[in-house]
Short mmCIF file of C-alpha atoms in Angstrom, two decimals:
data_model
loop_
_atom_site.label_atom_id
_atom_site.label_comp_id
_atom_site.label_asym_id
_atom_site.label_seq_id
_atom_site.Cartn_x
_atom_site.Cartn_y
_atom_site.Cartn_z
CA UNK A 1 0.00 0.00 0.00
CA UNK A 2 2.87 2.39 0.83
CA UNK A 3 6.20 3.02 -0.86
CA UNK A 4 9.40 2.18 1.01
CA UNK A 5 9.99 5.88 1.71
CA UNK A 6 6.47 6.29 3.10
CA UNK A 7 6.77 3.17 5.25
CA UNK A 8 10.05 4.45 6.69
CA UNK A 9 8.49 7.81 7.57
CA UNK A 10 5.54 6.10 9.24
CA UNK A 11 7.85 3.98 11.41
CA UNK A 12 9.92 7.01 12.46
CA UNK A 13 7.00 9.36 13.16
CA UNK A 14 6.10 9.96 16.86
CA UNK A 15 2.48 9.00 16.15
CA UNK A 16 2.69 6.40 13.37
CA UNK A 17 -1.07 5.89 13.10
CA UNK A 18 -1.65 9.60 12.49
CA UNK A 19 0.86 9.74 9.64
CA UNK A 20 -0.39 6.46 8.18
CA UNK A 21 -3.94 7.79 7.88
CA UNK A 22 -2.73 11.17 6.62
CA UNK A 23 -0.76 9.52 3.81
CA UNK A 24 -3.66 7.21 2.98
CA UNK A 25 -6.15 10.08 2.86
CA UNK A 26 -3.73 11.97 0.60
CA UNK A 27 -3.48 9.03 -1.79
CA UNK A 28 -7.26 8.69 -1.98
CA UNK A 29 -7.77 12.44 -2.48
CA UNK A 30 -5.26 12.55 -5.33
CA UNK A 31 -6.83 9.49 -6.93
CA UNK A 32 -10.26 11.15 -6.78
CA UNK A 33 -8.85 14.16 -8.65
CA UNK A 34 -7.62 11.98 -11.51
CA UNK A 35 -10.74 9.79 -11.48
CA UNK A 36 -12.89 12.82 -12.26
CA UNK A 37 -11.37 12.88 -15.73
CA UNK A 38 -11.01 9.10 -16.06
CA UNK A 39 -13.67 7.25 -14.01
CA UNK A 40 -12.24 3.90 -15.15
CA UNK A 41 -8.84 4.65 -13.59
CA UNK A 42 -7.82 1.86 -11.15
CA UNK A 43 -6.66 2.81 -7.66
CA UNK A 44 -3.14 1.44 -7.16
CA UNK A 45 -1.97 3.02 -3.88
CA UNK A 46 1.77 2.47 -4.33
CA UNK A 47 1.92 4.61 -7.47
CA UNK A 48 0.57 7.58 -5.50
CA UNK A 49 3.48 8.70 -3.30
CA UNK A 50 2.72 11.39 -0.72
CA UNK A 51 5.36 13.98 0.16
CA UNK A 52 4.16 15.87 3.22
CA UNK A 53 5.49 18.41 5.72
CA UNK A 54 4.33 16.74 8.92
CA UNK A 55 4.52 19.74 11.27
CA UNK A 56 0.74 20.17 11.15
CA UNK A 57 0.22 16.55 12.19
CA UNK A 58 1.78 16.90 15.63
CA UNK A 59 -0.25 17.54 18.79
CA UNK A 60 -3.65 17.52 17.10
CA UNK A 61 -6.24 20.07 18.19
CA UNK A 62 -9.13 18.58 20.12
CA UNK A 63 -11.24 21.76 20.41
CA UNK A 64 -14.60 21.67 18.66
CA UNK A 65 -14.60 23.66 15.44
CA UNK A 66 -10.82 24.00 15.29
CA UNK A 67 -8.00 22.09 13.65
CA UNK A 68 -4.25 22.33 13.31
CA UNK A 69 -2.58 24.35 10.59
CA UNK A 70 -2.54 22.13 7.50
CA UNK A 71 0.29 19.82 6.62
CA UNK A 72 1.27 20.90 3.11
CA UNK A 73 2.73 18.75 0.40
CA UNK A 74 2.01 16.97 -2.84
CA UNK A 75 1.12 13.55 -4.18
CA UNK A 76 3.34 12.21 -6.93
CA UNK A 77 1.14 10.47 -9.51
CA UNK A 78 1.59 9.08 -13.04
CA UNK A 79 -0.01 12.33 -14.25
CA UNK A 80 2.33 14.60 -12.29
CA UNK A 81 2.36 16.14 -8.82
CA UNK A 82 -0.97 17.10 -7.22
CA UNK A 83 -0.83 19.73 -4.44
CA UNK A 84 -2.14 18.49 -1.09
CA UNK A 85 -3.27 19.86 2.26
CA UNK A 86 -4.01 17.61 5.23
CA UNK A 87 -5.89 18.85 8.30
CA UNK A 88 -6.08 17.06 11.64
CA UNK A 89 -8.66 17.52 14.39
CA UNK A 90 -8.84 14.89 17.08
CA UNK A 91 -9.12 11.58 15.23
CA UNK A 92 -10.38 13.15 11.99
CA UNK A 93 -7.94 13.39 9.10
CA UNK A 94 -9.15 15.56 6.24
CA UNK A 95 -7.21 15.77 2.97
CA UNK A 96 -7.73 18.28 0.15
CA UNK A 97 -6.14 17.77 -3.27
CA UNK A 98 -6.16 20.15 -6.25
CA UNK A 99 -4.91 19.60 -9.76
CA UNK A 100 -4.16 23.34 -10.20
CA UNK A 101 -1.70 25.62 -8.44
CA UNK A 102 -1.47 25.85 -4.67
CA UNK A 103 -2.98 29.35 -4.74
CA UNK A 104 -6.38 27.79 -5.41
CA UNK A 105 -6.46 26.41 -1.86
CA UNK A 106 -7.26 29.97 -0.75
CA UNK A 107 -10.62 29.66 -2.54
CA UNK A 108 -11.64 26.27 -1.15
CA UNK A 109 -14.49 26.24 1.37
CA UNK A 110 -14.82 23.00 3.30
CA UNK A 111 -16.55 21.46 6.27
CA UNK A 112 -16.20 18.35 8.38
CA UNK A 113 -19.36 16.96 9.96
CA UNK A 114 -19.58 14.56 12.90
CA UNK A 115 -22.04 11.93 11.74
CA UNK A 116 -24.64 10.36 14.03
CA UNK A 117 -24.32 6.70 14.91
CA UNK A 118 -26.38 5.03 12.22
CA UNK A 119 -27.07 1.35 11.69
CA UNK A 120 -28.86 -0.68 9.06
CA UNK A 121 -28.86 -0.88 5.30
CA UNK A 122 -29.94 2.76 4.96
CA UNK A 123 -27.00 4.14 6.97
CA UNK A 124 -24.68 4.91 4.00
CA UNK A 125 -27.49 6.70 2.16
CA UNK A 126 -28.29 8.83 5.22
CA UNK A 127 -24.61 9.67 5.75
CA UNK A 128 -24.40 10.77 2.13
CA UNK A 129 -27.49 12.94 2.56
CA UNK A 130 -26.01 14.66 5.62
CA UNK A 131 -22.79 15.48 3.78
CA UNK A 132 -24.67 16.76 0.72
CA UNK A 133 -26.78 19.04 2.88
CA UNK A 134 -23.61 20.34 4.55
CA UNK A 135 -22.20 21.25 1.14
CA UNK A 136 -25.40 23.05 0.17
CA UNK A 137 -25.27 25.08 3.38
CA UNK A 138 -21.63 25.90 2.74
CA UNK A 139 -22.29 27.15 -0.81
CA UNK A 140 -25.41 29.07 0.21
CA UNK A 141 -23.55 30.82 3.04
CA UNK A 142 -20.61 31.84 0.83
CA UNK A 143 -22.52 32.91 -2.28
CA UNK A 144 -25.86 33.99 -0.89
CA UNK A 145 -27.73 31.38 -2.91
CA UNK A 146 -31.00 29.77 -1.87
CA UNK A 147 -30.04 26.42 -0.34
CA UNK A 148 -33.37 24.87 -1.33
CA UNK A 149 -32.61 25.55 -5.01
CA UNK A 150 -29.28 23.74 -4.91
CA UNK A 151 -29.11 20.15 -6.13
CA UNK A 152 -26.31 17.60 -6.35
CA UNK A 153 -26.48 15.11 -9.20
CA UNK A 154 -24.30 12.23 -10.35
CA UNK A 155 -24.18 10.76 -13.82
CA UNK A 156 -23.25 7.27 -14.94
CA UNK A 157 -19.90 6.84 -16.69
CA UNK A 158 -19.76 3.34 -18.11
CA UNK A 159 -20.02 0.87 -15.24
CA UNK A 160 -19.07 3.52 -12.68
CA UNK A 161 -20.82 6.57 -11.33
CA UNK A 162 -19.39 9.89 -12.41
CA UNK A 163 -18.36 12.63 -9.95
CA UNK A 164 -21.06 14.68 -8.21
CA UNK A 165 -21.98 17.98 -9.86
CA UNK A 166 -23.69 21.00 -8.36
CA UNK A 167 -26.82 22.48 -9.93
CA UNK A 168 -28.55 25.74 -9.06
CA UNK A 169 -32.08 26.44 -10.19
CA UNK A 170 -31.86 23.46 -12.50
CA UNK A 171 -28.65 24.56 -14.26
CA UNK A 172 -25.25 23.02 -13.74
CA UNK A 173 -22.77 25.38 -12.08
CA UNK A 174 -19.04 25.55 -12.79
CA UNK A 175 -18.21 25.11 -9.10
CA UNK A 176 -16.08 22.02 -8.58
CA UNK A 177 -16.96 20.05 -5.47
CA UNK A 178 -16.17 16.88 -3.57
CA UNK A 179 -17.88 14.76 -0.91
CA UNK A 180 -16.54 12.13 1.48
CA UNK A 181 -17.57 10.17 4.56
CA UNK A 182 -15.82 7.54 6.64
CA UNK A 183 -16.73 6.22 10.06
CA UNK A 184 -17.87 9.06 12.32
CA UNK A 185 -16.91 11.85 9.93
CA UNK A 186 -18.20 13.32 6.70
CA UNK A 187 -16.61 16.11 4.69
CA UNK A 188 -17.37 18.37 1.78
CA UNK A 189 -15.32 20.88 -0.18
CA UNK A 190 -16.11 23.33 -2.96
CA UNK A 191 -13.86 25.58 -5.04
CA UNK A 192 -15.38 29.06 -4.77
CA UNK A 193 -15.03 31.93 -7.26
CA UNK A 194 -11.97 34.09 -6.68
CA UNK A 195 -12.09 37.91 -6.51
CA UNK A 196 -11.50 38.12 -10.27
CA UNK A 197 -14.00 35.39 -11.14
CA UNK A 198 -13.21 31.84 -12.14
CA UNK A 199 -11.23 30.47 -15.05
CA UNK A 200 -13.18 28.85 -17.84
CA UNK A 201 -14.51 25.38 -17.04
CA UNK A 202 -11.92 23.79 -19.34
CA UNK A 203 -9.07 25.46 -17.42
CA UNK A 204 -10.27 25.16 -13.84
CA UNK A 205 -8.49 22.78 -11.46
CA UNK A 206 -10.10 19.61 -10.18
CA UNK A 207 -10.76 19.44 -6.44
CA UNK A 208 -11.24 16.47 -4.14
CA UNK A 209 -11.49 15.84 -0.42
CA UNK A 210 -11.17 12.74 1.71
CA UNK A 211 -12.15 12.41 5.37
CA UNK A 212 -10.85 9.50 7.44
CA UNK A 213 -11.89 8.39 10.89
CA UNK A 214 -8.49 7.51 12.30
CA UNK A 215 -8.78 6.38 15.93
CA UNK A 216 -5.49 5.35 17.56
CA UNK A 217 -4.64 1.66 17.25
#
């Protein structure tokens, strides 16, 4: 799952489990970026090598609503390096990956939600609904849009489902977004317009997020 360099860093890190989950979340986030353009792309973890400044992964914040400064880095992929930010709060590891320049991180709005304890066959669907509603609230708060007129749709791409897309008043927006949930945590992220507007849809970077519930082993 990990390269020899990653495995060595995990062994030497003061909190190995924290770094392990941070690297894993980074791999998954980078893969999601590439999979937006190629839904048939297989996930082979060892070909996604994470290079990360681990200062932000030490002494995690446990205060509600706060998190450490992000650990910055990049994921080396067959398609080139993908900039990465990893946030840590308690046992939640949240990774953001962007295919564009690092300056785009300044325009990413994101949230992490603590999910209720759900059981039964409907639990995954309810977790997904909670995260989608969190994203709608996030977009509505930042842009002043009517939350009730926001909709998230997914299309089929061959045998796999395509990435989620955001619609407002029935029309697809150019806002790139990502959803994730794992264990007790769900996360959403959306790339907001910058002060000078957004690049054309063909030029805009791809965004992804990945939340991991990483309790100590």
